[in-house]
Amino acid sequence: MAHKQWFWQSKNAGEPVISEEGIPAHIAIIMDGNGRWAKKRALPRIAGHNEGMKTVREITRAANRLGVKVLTLYAFSTENWKRPKLEVDFLMKLPEEFLSTFLPELIEENVRVEMIGDMEQLPAHTRRAVQNAIDRTAENNGLILNFALNYGSRIELVQAVRSILKDVQAGTLSEQDITDEAVSRYLMTSHLPEPDLLIRTSGEHRLSNFMLWQLAYTEFFFTDVLWPDFSEKHLLEAVASYQKRSRRFGGLS
Ligand code: FPP
């Protein structure tokens, strides 16, 4: 099996040894540090984002090989609109650029592209590119590559509350039906398992309005590595660390 060979290879390359059992089903990543990567090289910030896009490729390939089921990448938050227009415009071009070269490989590799976030507010060209990728990979049943684009967890929760209220008013939901599971069903991630592992790069230790509900029992892995420098080896380190954790979900081991 392709997987087995890859595990063997990693071991021989002196990389962290991970076991084939206990691969996190859902890995979510806050891809941070593009700007600092560029600054260190006296390059404009957008050069860092461009390099970060290359990392997206490498990590998607690696996650797919590992047998991860869902890879959620925080690419643009609802707060990122506050950045200079030049940078926002550039970030809005990246999905197109990424997909224009990588989509055939994603299709070939049975990856399904999905998105969470408010698509309506995206520029038409970004929306078209993402929607095209979603449509063309809709039948794939391998890794779900889930872009969080114009995503904010608080607005997601606000929208869930509004939808719940509407359904209560319409009589299709009763107060007793509003359970933990029911709330999850009103989120953009309703069809996905909750993340098992959250990775944040660049040494920052915060959630930045990312999946506040969904991360309740997720294992966190923080690394100082800047996103453009993050590689398959670092992903394996994160998974190796995850595999040493004892997940108790509030109970006892
Ligand atoms: C945070 O780093 C990064 C972002 C806000 C953008 C992330 C986008 C990518 C990695 C590319 C996305 C690619 C696709 C295909 C959608 P920062 O700019 O805040 O870095 P800094 O904290 O060092 O300034």
Short mmCIF file of C-alpha atoms and ligand atoms in Angstrom, two decimals:
data_model
loop_
_atom_site.label_atom_id
_atom_site.label_comp_id
_atom_site.label_asym_id
_atom_site.label_seq_id
_atom_site.Cartn_x
_atom_site.Cartn_y
_atom_site.Cartn_z
CA MET A 1 0.00 0.00 0.00
CA ALA A 2 1.29 3.47 -0.88
CA HIS A 3 0.79 4.61 2.73
CA LYS A 4 2.95 1.89 4.21
CA GLN A 5 5.85 2.66 1.92
CA TRP A 6 5.66 6.31 2.83
CA PHE A 7 5.73 5.59 6.56
CA TRP A 8 8.77 3.41 6.00
CA GLN A 9 10.47 6.16 3.98
CA SER A 10 9.89 8.81 6.63
CA LYS A 11 11.46 6.55 9.21
CA ASN A 12 14.55 6.06 7.07
CA ALA A 13 14.92 9.78 6.41
CA GLY A 14 15.30 10.30 10.16
CA GLU A 15 12.01 12.16 10.38
CA PRO A 16 9.60 11.75 13.28
CA VAL A 17 8.23 8.24 13.36
CA ILE A 18 4.50 8.14 13.30
CA SER A 19 2.23 5.20 13.41
CA GLU A 20 -0.26 4.43 10.73
CA GLU A 21 -2.95 4.10 13.36
CA GLY A 22 -4.01 7.29 15.07
CA ILE A 23 -3.63 9.64 12.14
CA PRO A 24 -5.80 12.68 12.95
CA ALA A 25 -8.91 12.55 10.77
CA HIS A 26 -9.17 16.33 10.67
CA ILE A 27 -6.19 18.68 10.81
CA ALA A 28 -6.86 22.42 10.90
CA ILE A 29 -4.06 24.90 10.31
CA ILE A 30 -3.70 28.60 11.06
CA MET A 31 -1.11 29.46 8.44
CA ASP A 32 0.75 32.35 10.03
CA GLY A 33 4.04 34.13 9.45
CA ASN A 34 4.04 34.91 5.74
CA GLY A 35 4.66 38.60 6.38
CA ARG A 36 7.56 37.96 8.75
CA TRP A 37 9.08 35.46 6.34
CA ALA A 38 9.11 38.17 3.67
CA LYS A 39 10.36 40.87 6.04
CA LYS A 40 13.34 38.73 7.05
CA ARG A 41 14.31 38.71 3.38
CA ALA A 42 13.56 42.39 2.78
CA LEU A 43 10.77 41.35 0.42
CA PRO A 44 7.24 42.76 0.20
CA ARG A 45 4.64 40.96 2.32
CA ILE A 46 2.96 39.56 -0.78
CA ALA A 47 6.12 37.60 -1.56
CA GLY A 48 5.53 35.80 1.74
CA HIS A 49 1.96 34.97 0.77
CA ASN A 50 3.15 33.69 -2.57
CA GLU A 51 5.63 31.41 -0.85
CA GLY A 52 2.89 30.39 1.59
CA MET A 53 0.82 29.21 -1.33
CA LYS A 54 3.61 26.79 -2.27
CA THR A 55 3.47 25.42 1.27
CA VAL A 56 -0.27 24.85 0.84
CA ARG A 57 0.60 22.51 -2.03
CA GLU A 58 3.22 20.60 -0.12
CA ILE A 59 1.06 20.18 2.96
CA THR A 60 -2.00 19.14 0.96
CA ARG A 61 0.04 16.44 -0.76
CA ALA A 62 1.54 15.30 2.54
CA ALA A 63 -1.82 15.22 4.34
CA ASN A 64 -3.31 13.22 1.50
CA ARG A 65 -0.48 10.71 1.62
CA LEU A 66 -0.87 10.41 5.38
CA GLY A 67 -4.51 9.45 5.03
CA VAL A 68 -5.91 12.57 6.69
CA LYS A 69 -9.63 12.92 5.88
CA VAL A 70 -10.05 16.68 6.23
CA LEU A 71 -7.48 19.46 6.01
CA THR A 72 -8.89 22.87 6.91
CA LEU A 73 -6.66 25.83 6.06
CA TYR A 74 -7.37 29.29 7.47
CA ALA A 75 -6.57 31.36 4.39
CA PHE A 76 -8.45 34.61 5.05
CA SER A 77 -10.39 35.75 8.09
CA THR A 78 -13.34 38.12 8.29
CA GLU A 79 -10.89 40.53 9.96
CA ASN A 80 -8.25 40.33 7.22
CA TRP A 81 -10.19 42.90 5.15
CA LYS A 82 -8.58 45.51 7.44
CA ARG A 83 -5.23 44.96 5.70
CA PRO A 84 -3.97 47.31 2.97
CA LYS A 85 -5.92 46.98 -0.27
CA LEU A 86 -2.87 45.81 -2.19
CA GLU A 87 -2.38 42.90 0.18
CA VAL A 88 -6.09 42.00 0.24
CA ASP A 89 -6.23 42.07 -3.56
CA PHE A 90 -3.21 39.80 -3.71
CA LEU A 91 -4.65 37.37 -1.18
CA MET A 92 -7.87 37.27 -3.19
CA LYS A 93 -5.92 36.23 -6.28
CA LEU A 94 -4.13 33.36 -4.56
CA PRO A 95 -6.96 30.79 -4.62
CA GLU A 96 -7.26 31.34 -8.38
CA GLU A 97 -3.57 31.04 -8.91
CA PHE A 98 -3.30 27.99 -6.71
CA LEU A 99 -6.23 26.27 -8.37
CA SER A 100 -5.24 27.17 -11.92
CA THR A 101 -2.10 25.08 -11.57
CA PHE A 102 -2.99 22.57 -8.86
CA LEU A 103 -6.61 21.65 -9.65
CA PRO A 104 -5.75 18.89 -12.17
CA GLU A 105 -3.58 17.23 -9.53
CA LEU A 106 -6.32 17.59 -6.90
CA ILE A 107 -8.79 15.95 -9.26
CA GLU A 108 -6.30 13.20 -10.07
CA GLU A 109 -5.61 12.61 -6.38
CA ASN A 110 -9.33 12.30 -5.53
CA VAL A 111 -9.25 15.46 -3.33
CA ARG A 112 -12.52 17.28 -2.75
CA VAL A 113 -12.26 21.05 -2.43
CA GLU A 114 -14.66 22.73 -0.04
CA MET A 115 -14.93 26.12 1.57
CA ILE A 116 -16.22 27.59 4.81
CA GLY A 117 -16.79 31.32 5.14
CA ASP A 118 -18.92 33.93 3.46
CA MET A 119 -18.48 33.40 -0.25
CA GLU A 120 -20.84 36.23 -1.20
CA GLN A 121 -18.40 38.96 -0.17
CA LEU A 122 -15.49 37.56 -2.16
CA PRO A 123 -14.56 39.25 -5.44
CA ALA A 124 -16.29 37.55 -8.39
CA HIS A 125 -13.02 36.16 -9.77
CA THR A 126 -12.16 34.49 -6.46
CA ARG A 127 -15.66 33.11 -6.05
CA ARG A 128 -15.65 31.70 -9.57
CA ALA A 129 -12.30 29.96 -9.10
CA VAL A 130 -13.30 28.43 -5.78
CA GLN A 131 -16.77 27.42 -6.99
CA ASN A 132 -15.27 25.83 -10.09
CA ALA A 133 -12.91 23.77 -7.92
CA ILE A 134 -15.76 22.78 -5.60
CA ASP A 135 -17.92 21.71 -8.55
CA ARG A 136 -15.18 19.84 -10.38
CA THR A 137 -14.14 17.88 -7.31
CA ALA A 138 -17.63 17.33 -5.86
CA GLU A 139 -17.65 13.63 -6.77
CA ASN A 140 -14.24 12.96 -5.22
CA ASN A 141 -14.26 11.08 -1.95
CA GLY A 142 -10.65 11.35 -0.79
CA LEU A 143 -9.12 14.12 1.31
CA ILE A 144 -11.38 17.14 1.83
CA LEU A 145 -9.31 20.28 1.31
CA ASN A 146 -11.40 22.81 3.15
CA PHE A 147 -10.44 26.45 2.71
CA ALA A 148 -11.58 28.85 5.42
CA LEU A 149 -11.91 31.93 3.28
CA ASN A 150 -13.57 35.07 4.58
CA TYR A 151 -14.27 32.92 7.63
CA GLY A 152 -14.92 34.14 11.16
CA SER A 153 -16.07 31.91 13.97
CA ARG A 154 -18.10 34.56 15.79
CA ILE A 155 -20.17 35.47 12.73
CA GLU A 156 -20.64 31.75 12.07
CA LEU A 157 -22.05 31.40 15.59
CA VAL A 158 -24.20 34.52 15.21
CA GLN A 159 -25.66 33.10 11.99
CA ALA A 160 -26.27 29.76 13.69
CA VAL A 161 -28.17 31.52 16.51
CA ARG A 162 -30.27 33.41 13.94
CA SER A 163 -31.09 30.22 12.03
CA ILE A 164 -31.98 28.41 15.25
CA LEU A 165 -34.28 31.28 16.23
CA LYS A 166 -35.98 31.19 12.83
CA ASP A 167 -36.56 27.46 13.09
CA VAL A 168 -37.94 27.82 16.61
CA GLN A 169 -40.29 30.57 15.40
CA ALA A 170 -41.33 28.41 12.45
CA GLY A 171 -42.05 25.57 14.85
CA THR A 172 -39.58 23.16 13.24
CA LEU A 173 -37.28 23.21 16.29
CA SER A 174 -38.27 23.19 19.95
CA GLU A 175 -36.31 24.65 22.83
CA GLN A 176 -35.50 21.14 24.06
CA ASP A 177 -34.07 20.29 20.65
CA ILE A 178 -31.38 22.95 21.01
CA THR A 179 -28.59 20.65 22.14
CA ASP A 180 -24.84 20.62 21.69
CA GLU A 181 -25.25 18.40 18.60
CA ALA A 182 -28.03 20.58 17.23
CA VAL A 183 -25.86 23.71 17.43
CA SER A 184 -23.08 21.86 15.57
CA ARG A 185 -25.55 21.12 12.80
CA TYR A 186 -26.12 24.85 12.27
CA LEU A 187 -22.43 25.58 11.70
CA MET A 188 -20.65 25.68 8.35
CA THR A 189 -18.77 22.56 9.41
CA SER A 190 -21.96 20.55 10.11
CA HIS A 191 -20.90 17.75 7.76
CA LEU A 192 -17.30 17.53 8.99
CA PRO A 193 -15.72 15.84 12.01
CA GLU A 194 -14.35 18.30 14.56
CA PRO A 195 -10.61 18.95 14.17
CA ASP A 196 -8.43 16.47 16.04
CA LEU A 197 -5.32 18.58 15.66
CA LEU A 198 -4.89 22.33 15.29
CA ILE A 199 -1.54 23.64 14.11
CA ARG A 200 -0.56 27.29 14.30
CA THR A 201 2.72 28.36 12.80
CA SER A 202 4.97 31.36 13.51
CA GLY A 203 5.03 31.27 17.31
CA GLU A 204 1.69 32.99 17.90
CA HIS A 205 -0.49 31.33 20.52
CA ARG A 206 -4.03 32.44 19.81
CA LEU A 207 -7.09 31.32 17.90
CA SER A 208 -7.82 34.52 15.96
CA ASN A 209 -11.56 33.83 15.66
CA PHE A 210 -11.02 30.37 14.20
CA MET A 211 -13.44 27.50 14.85
CA LEU A 212 -14.13 28.51 18.46
CA TRP A 213 -16.91 25.94 18.90
CA GLN A 214 -15.30 23.15 16.90
CA LEU A 215 -11.95 23.26 18.72
CA ALA A 216 -13.41 22.49 22.18
CA TYR A 217 -11.50 19.18 22.47
CA THR A 218 -8.90 19.60 19.74
CA GLU A 219 -5.22 19.03 20.48
CA PHE A 220 -3.11 22.13 19.80
CA PHE A 221 0.36 22.20 18.28
CA PHE A 222 2.23 25.49 18.11
CA THR A 223 5.48 25.88 16.23
CA ASP A 224 7.83 28.82 15.71
CA VAL A 225 8.32 27.82 12.08
CA LEU A 226 6.92 30.45 9.71
CA TRP A 227 4.29 29.13 7.31
CA PRO A 228 6.43 29.45 4.14
CA ASP A 229 9.09 27.32 5.88
CA PHE A 230 6.60 24.74 7.15
CA SER A 231 7.20 21.43 5.40
CA GLU A 232 6.11 17.84 5.38
CA LYS A 233 8.70 17.17 8.08
CA HIS A 234 7.05 19.72 10.38
CA LEU A 235 3.63 18.23 9.68
CA LEU A 236 5.00 14.85 10.73
CA GLU A 237 6.38 16.41 13.91
CA ALA A 238 2.94 17.77 14.71
CA VAL A 239 1.31 14.39 14.06
CA ALA A 240 3.99 12.63 16.13
CA SER A 241 3.26 15.01 19.00
CA TYR A 242 -0.48 14.42 18.57
CA GLN A 243 0.03 10.67 18.73
CA LYS A 244 1.68 10.99 22.14
CA ARG A 245 -1.31 12.82 23.64
CA SER A 246 -3.93 11.19 25.78
CA ARG A 247 -7.31 12.50 24.68
CA ARG A 248 -9.81 12.22 27.50
CA PHE A 249 -12.57 14.57 26.35
CA GLY A 250 -13.14 15.60 29.95
CA GLY A 251 -13.17 12.00 31.25
CA LEU A 252 -10.43 9.86 32.72
CA SER A 253 -7.97 7.83 30.69
C1 FPP B 1 -1.05 35.04 7.96
O1 FPP B 1 0.28 35.48 7.89
C2 FPP B 1 -1.44 34.59 6.66
C3 FPP B 1 -2.51 35.02 5.96
C4 FPP B 1 -3.46 36.02 6.47
C5 FPP B 1 -2.77 34.51 4.61
C6 FPP B 1 -2.61 33.06 4.49
C7 FPP B 1 -2.61 32.70 3.07
C8 FPP B 1 -1.79 31.81 2.51
C9 FPP B 1 -0.81 31.01 3.27
C10 FPP B 1 -1.87 31.48 1.09
C11 FPP B 1 -3.22 30.91 0.81
C12 FPP B 1 -3.20 30.09 -0.35
C13 FPP B 1 -4.33 29.63 -0.93
C14 FPP B 1 -4.18 28.66 -1.99
C15 FPP B 1 -5.66 30.09 -0.55
P1 FPP B 1 0.60 37.02 8.13
O2 FPP B 1 0.53 37.72 6.84
O3 FPP B 1 -0.33 37.56 9.19
O4 FPP B 1 2.06 36.93 8.64
P2 FPP B 1 2.74 37.88 9.73
O5 FPP B 1 2.02 37.62 11.02
O6 FPP B 1 4.14 37.40 9.73
O7 FPP B 1 2.60 39.28 9.23
#
